Coordinates of C-alpha atoms (C1' of nucleotides) in Angstrom, one line a residue:
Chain A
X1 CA 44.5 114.0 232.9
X2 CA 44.6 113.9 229.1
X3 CA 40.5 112.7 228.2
X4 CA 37.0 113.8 227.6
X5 CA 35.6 116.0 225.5
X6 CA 35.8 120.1 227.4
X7 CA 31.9 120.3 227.8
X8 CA 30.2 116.9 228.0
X9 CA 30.8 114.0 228.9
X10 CA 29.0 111.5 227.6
X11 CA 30.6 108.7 226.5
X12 CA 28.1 106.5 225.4
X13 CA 27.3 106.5 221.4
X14 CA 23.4 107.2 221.0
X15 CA 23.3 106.3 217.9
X16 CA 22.2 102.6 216.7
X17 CA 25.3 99.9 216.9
X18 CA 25.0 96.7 214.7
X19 CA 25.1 94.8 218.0
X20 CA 25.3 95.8 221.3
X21 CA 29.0 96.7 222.1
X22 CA 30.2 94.8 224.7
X23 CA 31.5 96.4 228.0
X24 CA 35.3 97.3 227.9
X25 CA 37.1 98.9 230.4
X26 CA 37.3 102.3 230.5
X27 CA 40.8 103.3 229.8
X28 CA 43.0 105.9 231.3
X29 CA 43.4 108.9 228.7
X30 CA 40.2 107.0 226.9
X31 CA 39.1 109.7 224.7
X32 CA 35.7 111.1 222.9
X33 CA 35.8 108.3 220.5
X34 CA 32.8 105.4 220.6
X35 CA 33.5 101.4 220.9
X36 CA 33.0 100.7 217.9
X37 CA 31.9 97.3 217.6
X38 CA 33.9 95.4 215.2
X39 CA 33.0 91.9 215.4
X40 CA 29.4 93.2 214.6
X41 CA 30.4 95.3 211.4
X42 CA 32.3 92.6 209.8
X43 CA 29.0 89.9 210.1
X44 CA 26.7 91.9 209.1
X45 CA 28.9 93.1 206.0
X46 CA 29.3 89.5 205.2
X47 CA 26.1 88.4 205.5
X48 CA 24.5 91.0 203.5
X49 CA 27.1 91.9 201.0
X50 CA 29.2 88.7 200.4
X51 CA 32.2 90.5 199.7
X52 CA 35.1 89.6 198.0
X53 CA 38.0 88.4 200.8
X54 CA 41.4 89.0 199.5
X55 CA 44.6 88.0 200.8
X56 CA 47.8 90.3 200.9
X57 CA 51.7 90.0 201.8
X58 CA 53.8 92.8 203.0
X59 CA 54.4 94.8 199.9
X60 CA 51.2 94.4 198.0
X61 CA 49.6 97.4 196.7
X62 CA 45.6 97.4 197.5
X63 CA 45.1 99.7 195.0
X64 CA 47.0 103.0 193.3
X65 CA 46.6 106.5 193.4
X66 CA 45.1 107.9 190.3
X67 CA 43.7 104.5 190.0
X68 CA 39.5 104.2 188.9
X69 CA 37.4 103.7 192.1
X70 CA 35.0 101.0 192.7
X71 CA 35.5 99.2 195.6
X72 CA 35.7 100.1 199.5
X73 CA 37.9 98.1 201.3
X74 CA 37.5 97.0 205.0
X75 CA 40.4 95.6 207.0
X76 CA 40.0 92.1 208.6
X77 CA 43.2 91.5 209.7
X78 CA 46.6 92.5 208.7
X79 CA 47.8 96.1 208.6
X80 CA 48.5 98.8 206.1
X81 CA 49.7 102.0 205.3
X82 CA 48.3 105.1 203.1
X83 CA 51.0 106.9 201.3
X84 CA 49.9 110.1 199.5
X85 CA 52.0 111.5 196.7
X86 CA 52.8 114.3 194.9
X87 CA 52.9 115.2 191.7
X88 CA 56.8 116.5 191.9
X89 CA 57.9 113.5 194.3
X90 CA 57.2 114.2 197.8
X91 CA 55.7 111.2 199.5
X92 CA 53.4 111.7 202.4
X93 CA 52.6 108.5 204.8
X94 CA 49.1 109.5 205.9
X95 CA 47.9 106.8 207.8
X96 CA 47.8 103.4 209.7
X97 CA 44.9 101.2 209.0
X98 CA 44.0 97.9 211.2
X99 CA 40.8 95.6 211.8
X100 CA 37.8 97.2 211.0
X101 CA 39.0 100.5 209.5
X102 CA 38.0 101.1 206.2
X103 CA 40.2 101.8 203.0
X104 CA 39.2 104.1 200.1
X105 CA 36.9 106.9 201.0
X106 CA 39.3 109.3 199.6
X107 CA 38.3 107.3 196.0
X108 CA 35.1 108.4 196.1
X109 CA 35.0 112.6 195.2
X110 CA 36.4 111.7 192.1
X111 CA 35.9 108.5 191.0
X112 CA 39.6 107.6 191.3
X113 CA 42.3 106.9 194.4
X114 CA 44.0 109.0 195.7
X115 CA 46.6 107.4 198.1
X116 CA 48.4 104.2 197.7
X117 CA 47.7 101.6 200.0
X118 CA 50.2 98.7 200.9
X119 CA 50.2 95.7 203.0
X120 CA 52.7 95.8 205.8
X121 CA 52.2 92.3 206.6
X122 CA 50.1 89.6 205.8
X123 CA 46.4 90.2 206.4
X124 CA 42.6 89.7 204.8
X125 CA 40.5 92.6 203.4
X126 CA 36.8 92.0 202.6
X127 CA 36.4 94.7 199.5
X128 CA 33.0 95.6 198.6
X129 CA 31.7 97.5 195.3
X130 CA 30.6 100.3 196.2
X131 CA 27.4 100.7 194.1
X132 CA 26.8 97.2 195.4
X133 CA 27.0 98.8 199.0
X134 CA 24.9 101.9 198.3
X135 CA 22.1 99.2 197.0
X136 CA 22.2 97.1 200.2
X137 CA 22.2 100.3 202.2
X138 CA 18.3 100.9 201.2
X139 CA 17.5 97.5 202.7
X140 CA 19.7 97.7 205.3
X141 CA 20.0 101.4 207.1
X142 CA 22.3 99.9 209.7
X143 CA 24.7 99.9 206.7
X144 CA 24.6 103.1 205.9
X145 CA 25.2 104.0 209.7
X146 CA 28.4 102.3 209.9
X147 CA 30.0 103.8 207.1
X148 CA 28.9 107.0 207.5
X149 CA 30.4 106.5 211.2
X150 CA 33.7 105.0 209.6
X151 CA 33.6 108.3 207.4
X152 CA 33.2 110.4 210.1
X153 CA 36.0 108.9 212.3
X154 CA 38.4 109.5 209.6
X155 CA 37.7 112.8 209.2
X156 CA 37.7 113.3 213.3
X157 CA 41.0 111.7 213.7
X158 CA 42.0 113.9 210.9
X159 CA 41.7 116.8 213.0
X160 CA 43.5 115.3 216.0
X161 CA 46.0 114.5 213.7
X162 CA 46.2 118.7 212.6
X163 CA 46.2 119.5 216.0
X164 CA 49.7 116.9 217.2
X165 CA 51.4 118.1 214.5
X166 CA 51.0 121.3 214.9
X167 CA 51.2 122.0 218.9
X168 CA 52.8 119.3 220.4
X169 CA 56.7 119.3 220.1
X170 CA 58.6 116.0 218.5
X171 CA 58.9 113.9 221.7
X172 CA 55.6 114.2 222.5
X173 CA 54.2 113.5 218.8
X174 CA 55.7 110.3 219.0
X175 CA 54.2 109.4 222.5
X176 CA 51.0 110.9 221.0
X177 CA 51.0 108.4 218.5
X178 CA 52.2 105.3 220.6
X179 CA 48.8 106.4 222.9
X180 CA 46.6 107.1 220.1
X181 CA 48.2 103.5 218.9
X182 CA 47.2 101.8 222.0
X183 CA 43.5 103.4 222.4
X184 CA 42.9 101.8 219.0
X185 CA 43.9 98.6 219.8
X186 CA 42.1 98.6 223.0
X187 CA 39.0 99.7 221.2
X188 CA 39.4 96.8 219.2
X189 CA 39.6 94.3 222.2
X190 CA 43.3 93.9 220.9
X191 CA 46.2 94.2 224.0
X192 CA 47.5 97.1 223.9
X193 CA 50.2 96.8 226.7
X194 CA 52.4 95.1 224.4
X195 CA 53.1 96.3 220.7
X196 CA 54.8 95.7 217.5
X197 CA 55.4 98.9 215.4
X198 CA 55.1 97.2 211.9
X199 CA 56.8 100.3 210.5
X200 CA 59.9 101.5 210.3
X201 CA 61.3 104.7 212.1
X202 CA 61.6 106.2 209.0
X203 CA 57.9 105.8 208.0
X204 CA 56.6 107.0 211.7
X205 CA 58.6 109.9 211.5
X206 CA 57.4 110.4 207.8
X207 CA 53.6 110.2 209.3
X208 CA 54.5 112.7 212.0
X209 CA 56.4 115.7 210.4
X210 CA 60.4 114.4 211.7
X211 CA 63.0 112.4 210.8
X212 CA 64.0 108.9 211.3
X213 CA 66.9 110.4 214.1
X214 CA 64.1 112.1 215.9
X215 CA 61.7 109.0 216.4
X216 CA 64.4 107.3 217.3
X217 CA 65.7 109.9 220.3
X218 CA 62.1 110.2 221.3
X219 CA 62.0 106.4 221.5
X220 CA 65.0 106.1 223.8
X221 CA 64.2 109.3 225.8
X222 CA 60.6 107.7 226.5
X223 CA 62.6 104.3 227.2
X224 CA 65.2 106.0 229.3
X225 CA 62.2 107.7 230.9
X226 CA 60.5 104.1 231.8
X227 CA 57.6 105.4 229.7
X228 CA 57.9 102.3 227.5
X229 CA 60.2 99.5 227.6
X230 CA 62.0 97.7 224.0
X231 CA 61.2 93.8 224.5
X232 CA 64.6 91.7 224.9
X233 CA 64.9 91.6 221.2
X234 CA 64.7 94.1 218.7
X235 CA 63.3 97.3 219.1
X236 CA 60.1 97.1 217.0
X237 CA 58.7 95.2 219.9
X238 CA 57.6 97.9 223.1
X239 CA 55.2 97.6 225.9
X240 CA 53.6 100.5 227.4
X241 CA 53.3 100.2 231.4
X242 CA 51.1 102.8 232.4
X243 CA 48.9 104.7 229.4
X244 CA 48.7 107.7 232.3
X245 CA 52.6 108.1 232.5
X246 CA 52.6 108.2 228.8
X247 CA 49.8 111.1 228.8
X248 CA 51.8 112.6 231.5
X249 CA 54.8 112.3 229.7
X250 CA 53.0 114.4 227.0
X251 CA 51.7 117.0 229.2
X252 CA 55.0 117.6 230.4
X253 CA 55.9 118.6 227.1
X254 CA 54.2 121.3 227.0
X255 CA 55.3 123.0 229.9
X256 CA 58.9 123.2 229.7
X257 CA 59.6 124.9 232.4
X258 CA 58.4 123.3 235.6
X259 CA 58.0 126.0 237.6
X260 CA 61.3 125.7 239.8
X261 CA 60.2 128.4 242.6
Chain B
X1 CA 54.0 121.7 187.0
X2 CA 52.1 120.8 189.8
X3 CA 49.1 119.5 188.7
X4 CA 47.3 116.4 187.9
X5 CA 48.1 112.8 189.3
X6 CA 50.4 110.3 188.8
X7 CA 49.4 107.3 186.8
X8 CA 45.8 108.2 185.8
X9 CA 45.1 111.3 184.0
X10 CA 41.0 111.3 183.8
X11 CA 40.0 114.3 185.5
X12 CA 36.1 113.6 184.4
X13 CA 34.5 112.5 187.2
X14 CA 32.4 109.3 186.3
X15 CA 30.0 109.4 188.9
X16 CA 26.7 111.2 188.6
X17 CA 26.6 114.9 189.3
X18 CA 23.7 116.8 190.1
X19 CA 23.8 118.9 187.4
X20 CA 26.0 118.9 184.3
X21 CA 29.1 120.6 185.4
X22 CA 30.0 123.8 183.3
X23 CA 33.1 123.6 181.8
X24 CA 35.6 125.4 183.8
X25 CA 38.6 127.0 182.6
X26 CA 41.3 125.0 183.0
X27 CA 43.3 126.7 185.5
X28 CA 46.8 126.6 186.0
X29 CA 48.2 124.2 189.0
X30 CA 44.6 122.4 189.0
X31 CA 44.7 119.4 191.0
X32 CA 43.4 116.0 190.9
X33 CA 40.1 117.6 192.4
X34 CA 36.5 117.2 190.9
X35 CA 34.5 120.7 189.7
X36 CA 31.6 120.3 192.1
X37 CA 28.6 121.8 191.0
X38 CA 27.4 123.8 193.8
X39 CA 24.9 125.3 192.7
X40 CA 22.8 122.5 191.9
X41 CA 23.4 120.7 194.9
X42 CA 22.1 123.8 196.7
X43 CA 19.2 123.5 194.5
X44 CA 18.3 120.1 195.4
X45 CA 18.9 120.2 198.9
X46 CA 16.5 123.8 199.0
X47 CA 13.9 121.4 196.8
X48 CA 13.9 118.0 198.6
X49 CA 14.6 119.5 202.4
X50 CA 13.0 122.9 202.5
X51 CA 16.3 123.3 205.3
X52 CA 16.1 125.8 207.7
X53 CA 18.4 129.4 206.4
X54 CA 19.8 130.4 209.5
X55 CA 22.0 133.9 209.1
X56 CA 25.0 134.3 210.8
X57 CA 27.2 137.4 211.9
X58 CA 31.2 137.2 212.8
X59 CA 31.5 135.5 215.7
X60 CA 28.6 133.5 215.9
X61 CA 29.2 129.7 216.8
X62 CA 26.8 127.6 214.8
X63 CA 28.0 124.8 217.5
X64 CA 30.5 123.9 219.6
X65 CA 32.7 120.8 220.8
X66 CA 30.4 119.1 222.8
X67 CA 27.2 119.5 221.3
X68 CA 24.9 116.6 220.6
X69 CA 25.0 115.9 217.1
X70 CA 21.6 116.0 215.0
X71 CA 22.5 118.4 212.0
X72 CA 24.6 119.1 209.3
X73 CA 25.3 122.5 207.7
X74 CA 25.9 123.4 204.3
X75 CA 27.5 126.8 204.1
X76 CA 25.7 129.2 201.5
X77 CA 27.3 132.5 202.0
X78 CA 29.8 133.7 204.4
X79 CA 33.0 132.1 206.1
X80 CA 33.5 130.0 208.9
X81 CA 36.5 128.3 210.9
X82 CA 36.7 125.2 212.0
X83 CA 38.5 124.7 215.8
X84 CA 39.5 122.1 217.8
X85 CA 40.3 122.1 221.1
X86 CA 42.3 119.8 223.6
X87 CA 41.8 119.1 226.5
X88 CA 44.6 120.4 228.2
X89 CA 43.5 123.7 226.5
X90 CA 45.7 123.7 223.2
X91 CA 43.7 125.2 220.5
X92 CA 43.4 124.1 216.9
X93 CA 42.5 125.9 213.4
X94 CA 41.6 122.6 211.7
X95 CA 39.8 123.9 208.0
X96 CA 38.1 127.5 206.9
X97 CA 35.0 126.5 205.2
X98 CA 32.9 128.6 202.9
X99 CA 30.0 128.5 199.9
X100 CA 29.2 124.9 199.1
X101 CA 31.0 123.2 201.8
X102 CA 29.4 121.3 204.6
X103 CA 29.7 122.0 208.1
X104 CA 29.2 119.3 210.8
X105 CA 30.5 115.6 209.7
X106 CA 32.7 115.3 212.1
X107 CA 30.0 114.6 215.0
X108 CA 28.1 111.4 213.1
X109 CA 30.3 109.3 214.5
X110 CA 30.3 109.8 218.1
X111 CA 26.4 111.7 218.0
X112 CA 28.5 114.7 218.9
X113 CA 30.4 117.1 217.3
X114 CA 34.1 117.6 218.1
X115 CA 34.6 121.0 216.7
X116 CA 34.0 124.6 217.3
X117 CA 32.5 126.5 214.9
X118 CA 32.5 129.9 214.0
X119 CA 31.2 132.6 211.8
X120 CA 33.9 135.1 210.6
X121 CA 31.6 137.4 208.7
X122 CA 28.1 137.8 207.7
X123 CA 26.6 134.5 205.9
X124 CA 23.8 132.3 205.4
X125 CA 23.9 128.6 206.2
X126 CA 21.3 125.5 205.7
X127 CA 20.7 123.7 208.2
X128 CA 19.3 119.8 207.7
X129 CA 18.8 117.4 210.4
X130 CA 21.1 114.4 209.4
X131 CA 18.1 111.9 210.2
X132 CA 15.9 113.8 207.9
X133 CA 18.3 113.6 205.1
X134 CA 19.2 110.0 205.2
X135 CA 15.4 109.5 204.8
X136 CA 15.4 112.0 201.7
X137 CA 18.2 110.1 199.8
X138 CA 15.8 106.8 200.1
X139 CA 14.2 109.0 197.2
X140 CA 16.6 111.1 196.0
X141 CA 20.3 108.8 195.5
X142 CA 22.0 111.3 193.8
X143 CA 21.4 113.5 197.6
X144 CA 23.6 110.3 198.8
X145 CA 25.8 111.0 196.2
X146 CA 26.3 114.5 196.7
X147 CA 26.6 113.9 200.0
X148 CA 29.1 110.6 199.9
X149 CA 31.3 112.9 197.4
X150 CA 31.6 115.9 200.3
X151 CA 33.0 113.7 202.6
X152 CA 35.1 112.2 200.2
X153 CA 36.3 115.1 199.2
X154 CA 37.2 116.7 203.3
X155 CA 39.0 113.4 203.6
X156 CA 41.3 113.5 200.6
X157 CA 42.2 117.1 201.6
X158 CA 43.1 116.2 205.0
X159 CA 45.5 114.6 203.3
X160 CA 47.1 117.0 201.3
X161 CA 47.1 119.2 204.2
X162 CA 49.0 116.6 205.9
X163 CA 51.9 116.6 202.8
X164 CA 52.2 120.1 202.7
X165 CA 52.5 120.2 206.7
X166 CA 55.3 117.3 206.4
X167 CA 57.0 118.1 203.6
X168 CA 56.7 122.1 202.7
X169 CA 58.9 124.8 204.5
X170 CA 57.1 127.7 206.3
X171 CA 57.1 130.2 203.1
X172 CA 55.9 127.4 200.4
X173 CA 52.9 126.4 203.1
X174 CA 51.7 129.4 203.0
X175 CA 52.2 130.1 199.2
X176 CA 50.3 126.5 198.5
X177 CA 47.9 128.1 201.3
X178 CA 46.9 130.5 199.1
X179 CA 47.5 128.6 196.3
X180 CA 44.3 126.7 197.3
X181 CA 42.5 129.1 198.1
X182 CA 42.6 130.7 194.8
X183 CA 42.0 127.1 193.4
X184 CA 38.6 126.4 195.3
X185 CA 37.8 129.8 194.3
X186 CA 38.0 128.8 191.1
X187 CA 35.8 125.6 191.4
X188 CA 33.2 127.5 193.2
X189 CA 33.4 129.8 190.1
X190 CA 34.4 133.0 191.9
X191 CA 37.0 135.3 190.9
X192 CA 40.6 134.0 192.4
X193 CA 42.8 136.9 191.2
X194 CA 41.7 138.8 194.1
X195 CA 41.3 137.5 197.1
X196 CA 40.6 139.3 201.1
X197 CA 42.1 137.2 203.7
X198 CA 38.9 137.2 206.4
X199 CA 40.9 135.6 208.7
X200 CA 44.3 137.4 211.1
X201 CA 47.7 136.4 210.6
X202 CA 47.5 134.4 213.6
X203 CA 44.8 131.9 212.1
X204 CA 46.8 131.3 209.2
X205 CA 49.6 130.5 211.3
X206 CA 47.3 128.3 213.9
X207 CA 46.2 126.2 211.0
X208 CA 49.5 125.9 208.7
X209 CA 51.7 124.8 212.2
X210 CA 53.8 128.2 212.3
X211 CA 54.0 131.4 214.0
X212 CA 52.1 134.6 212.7
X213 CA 55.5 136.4 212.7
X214 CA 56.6 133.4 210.2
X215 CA 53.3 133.9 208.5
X216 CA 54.1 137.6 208.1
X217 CA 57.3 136.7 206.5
X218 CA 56.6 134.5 204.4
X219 CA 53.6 136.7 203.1
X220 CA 56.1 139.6 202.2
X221 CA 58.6 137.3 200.7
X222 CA 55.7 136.2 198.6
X223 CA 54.8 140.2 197.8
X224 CA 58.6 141.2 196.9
X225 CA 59.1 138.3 194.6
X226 CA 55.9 140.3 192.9
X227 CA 53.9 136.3 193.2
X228 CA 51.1 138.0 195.2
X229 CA 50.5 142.2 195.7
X230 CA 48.5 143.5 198.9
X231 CA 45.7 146.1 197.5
X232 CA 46.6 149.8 198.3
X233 CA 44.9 149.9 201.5
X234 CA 45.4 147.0 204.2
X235 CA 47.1 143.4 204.3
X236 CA 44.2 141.9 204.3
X237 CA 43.6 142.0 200.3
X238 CA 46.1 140.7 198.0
X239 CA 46.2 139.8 194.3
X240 CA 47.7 137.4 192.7
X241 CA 48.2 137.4 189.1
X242 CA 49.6 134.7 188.1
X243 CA 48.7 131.0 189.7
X244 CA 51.8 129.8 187.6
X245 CA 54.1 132.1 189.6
X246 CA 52.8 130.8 192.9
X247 CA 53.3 127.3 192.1
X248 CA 56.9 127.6 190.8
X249 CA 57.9 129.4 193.7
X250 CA 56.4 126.6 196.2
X251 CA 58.4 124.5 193.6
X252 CA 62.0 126.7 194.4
X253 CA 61.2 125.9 198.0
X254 CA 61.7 122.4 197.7
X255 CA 65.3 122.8 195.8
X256 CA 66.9 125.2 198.2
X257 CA 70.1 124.7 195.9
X258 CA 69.5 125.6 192.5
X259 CA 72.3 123.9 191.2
X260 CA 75.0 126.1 190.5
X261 CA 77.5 124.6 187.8
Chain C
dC1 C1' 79.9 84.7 207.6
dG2 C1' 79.7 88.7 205.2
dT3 C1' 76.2 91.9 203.3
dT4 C1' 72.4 94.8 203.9
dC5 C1' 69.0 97.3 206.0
dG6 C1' 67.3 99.5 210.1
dA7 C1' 68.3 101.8 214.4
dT8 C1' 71.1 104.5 217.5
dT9 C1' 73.9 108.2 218.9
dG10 C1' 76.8 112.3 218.4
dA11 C1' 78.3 116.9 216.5
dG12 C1' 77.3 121.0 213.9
dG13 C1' 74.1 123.9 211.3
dA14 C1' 69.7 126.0 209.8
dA15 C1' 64.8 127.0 209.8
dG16 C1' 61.7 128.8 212.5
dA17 C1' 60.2 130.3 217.4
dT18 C1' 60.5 133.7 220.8
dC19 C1' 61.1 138.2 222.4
dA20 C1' 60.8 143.0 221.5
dA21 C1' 60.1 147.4 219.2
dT22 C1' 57.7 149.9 215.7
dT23 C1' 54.0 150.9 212.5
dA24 C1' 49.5 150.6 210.5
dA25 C1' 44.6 150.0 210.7
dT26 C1' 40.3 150.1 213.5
dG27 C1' 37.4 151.6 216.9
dT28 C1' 35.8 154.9 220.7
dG29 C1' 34.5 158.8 223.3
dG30 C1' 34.7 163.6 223.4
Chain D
dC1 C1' 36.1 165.0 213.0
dC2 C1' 39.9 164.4 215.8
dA3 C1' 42.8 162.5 219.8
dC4 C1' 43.4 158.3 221.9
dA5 C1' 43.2 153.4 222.8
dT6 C1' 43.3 148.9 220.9
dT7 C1' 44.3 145.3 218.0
dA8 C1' 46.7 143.5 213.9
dA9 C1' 50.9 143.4 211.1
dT10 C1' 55.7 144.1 210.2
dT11 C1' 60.5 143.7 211.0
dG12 C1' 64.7 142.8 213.6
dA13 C1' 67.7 140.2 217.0
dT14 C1' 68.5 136.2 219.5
dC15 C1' 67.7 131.5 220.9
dT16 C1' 66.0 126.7 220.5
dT17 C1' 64.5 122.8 218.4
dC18 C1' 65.1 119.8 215.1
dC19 C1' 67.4 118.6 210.7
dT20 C1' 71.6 117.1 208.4
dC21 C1' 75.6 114.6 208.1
dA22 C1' 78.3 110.9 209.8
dA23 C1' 79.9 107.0 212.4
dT24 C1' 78.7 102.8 214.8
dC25 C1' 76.0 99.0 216.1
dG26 C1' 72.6 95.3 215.8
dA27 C1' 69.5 92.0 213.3
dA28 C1' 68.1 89.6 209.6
dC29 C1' 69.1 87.1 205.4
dG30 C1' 71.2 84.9 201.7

DNA sequence: CGTTCGATTGAGGAAGATCAATTAATGTGG
DNA sequence: CCACATTAATTGATCTTCCTCAATCGAACG
């Protein structure tokens, strides 16, 4: 029920792909976002640009905020999250980043960071100079595609972002996120019935507006609600059954009466 | 008090401008953001793209979620929002955009756009066909630049719109709201001290997550702590005379106890 | 095996939403 | 130009959601 854009439908990406994306399944709840081919972007970043691969542990800071820009960073694998902070204290999670998302646009308005960036785990990131990107753009257009396209899905997904918090109530942020979670993963060609939140409760419910206590009773209502399912051990560990039910699950947040006649 | 970032403290963008930047007044509460020189980028662009003016009246929708992709849209005169809708209906005020900012980046990634958007007075925008100006900045790298820089820049406020969101109750939203406002004002080097609120009650509240009754509130907290003062006539023009003020009080938000021995 | 950190769950309170009534501004037709 | 209709804004009273505070439990780790 919850996908596709209101007026067309049209899923296909027109514009140029480094390599022909292969065929994935069509999802239920897929949205308007493109397969973005991954596999492609990496090799063709590799071969042209030779960029610098850098291993990380959980803890290590990618770079700083106020820090000088100069590289952009692109995920191979591992996983990390953006923290924004203020100048009197507050600290703002404001994003997730996996395989093939890139790290470090915000850098480039005014020449330094603006987020922090930190490994959750360890992972690779290929880092590539930026003027040294811009160069190899003019030879190689398909380049500039990408990361216009990586730009652009940041600052689409910034929107949906906008919209979660601000109309859907707390349960249904959190199962919005969980879905969102799972759509990128099966974009990647990752599984996405079975996942490992790599974050802590407090640092989801940091991302989404809410506290620890209230991930945690969404979690457990969704559980109780055989939306998702804890794996034997530990509760970092979930699979997700049926993406529909969990789209469901959201729409049924947002009519809270049913209609008893 | 709130200004500036953490570590660093360059504000001098390193990266080639289009035009020298005039030195601006250094304002009160100025952030970590650049002084964009709007003006000469509108220069260039009218120079090496001869774009198409295209005049707008309230109301008018310069495109809509849905449409193919092909242009971007750099907003001359005038005042636009920015709305995203769901699926399931829910509606969402994701930016107001005005002189110097760029309409449209949103729909490179998936070839089309995923936003309504809509005139809310009389303007002028450029239109350039995003094809068209990747070919110009072959010749032209600072267009690149300029254009790199603008996208930047919507990402890295996402994410303070995110913080505030998260982490600022109703009344300081709506005071660091404004508090923008004024601020880009500034940076497009128009007066601040006096501002008219194109947009309803309802808007603001769409876009900051609250209701318009909350936005009401907060507004004439705001005007009987003397931070901002409505003009004689209407709500819809208010002064604020001091930038200072307006940051403290988001400031006395976020210590709801003021320490009393 | 105890310590620590993260997660869960419950009870009470507060910020903000909802509902409702009133007032102010804007527009329209006579 | 005025009466009337319409839309936006304000303000108050109540109600709901989620936050805060607190206790307990489980896992991981030294």
């Amino acid at each position: 029920m919850s996908n596709t854009a209101v007026t067309a439908v049209t899923t296909t990406a027109t514009l140029p792909l480094a390599t022909p994306a292969p065929a994935y399944p069509t999802v239920a709840g897929a949205d308007r976002r493109a397969r973005q081919d991954i596999a492609g972007t990496l090799k063709l970043l590799g071969d042209v640009l030779a960029p610098k691969r850098r291993l990380v542990h959980a803890g290590d800071v990618l770079y700083q905020c106020g820090e000088q820009f100069g590289n952009l960073y692109i995920v191979n694998t591992g996983f990390f999250k953006i923290v924004s902070l203020s100048p009197d204290g507050r600290e703002q999670v404001v994003g997730f980043k996996f395989r093939g998302d890139w790290l470090g646009f915000d850098g480039i308005a005014n020449a330094q960071y603006t987020c922090d960036t930190v490994a959750m785990d360890t992972g690779e990131v290929w880092s590539v100079r930026y003027d040294a990107l811009i160069r190899a753009c003019a030879d190689h257009p398909k380049l500039l595609t990408i990361l216009h396209q990586a730009m652009s899905r940041v600052i689409a997904h910034d929107s949906d972002s906008l919209m979660a918090l601000c109309t859907l109530p707390a349960n249904a942020r959190v199962a919005d996120f969980l879905r969102f979670w799972a759509e990128s993963l099966t974009h990647r060609g990752m599984r996405a019935d079975q996942i490992t939140l790599r974050m802590t409760r407090a640092e989801i419910g940091n991302y989404l507006g809410m506290t620890l206590e209230t991930v945690s009773r969404a979690l457990s209502t969704l559980a109780r609600d055989k939306i998702i399912a804890f794996a034997s051990k530990g509760r970092r560990d979930l699979s997700i059954p049926d993406l529909q039910a969990l789209s469901a699950f959201i729409q049924r947040c947002l009519v809270p009466v049913p209609r008893a006649s």
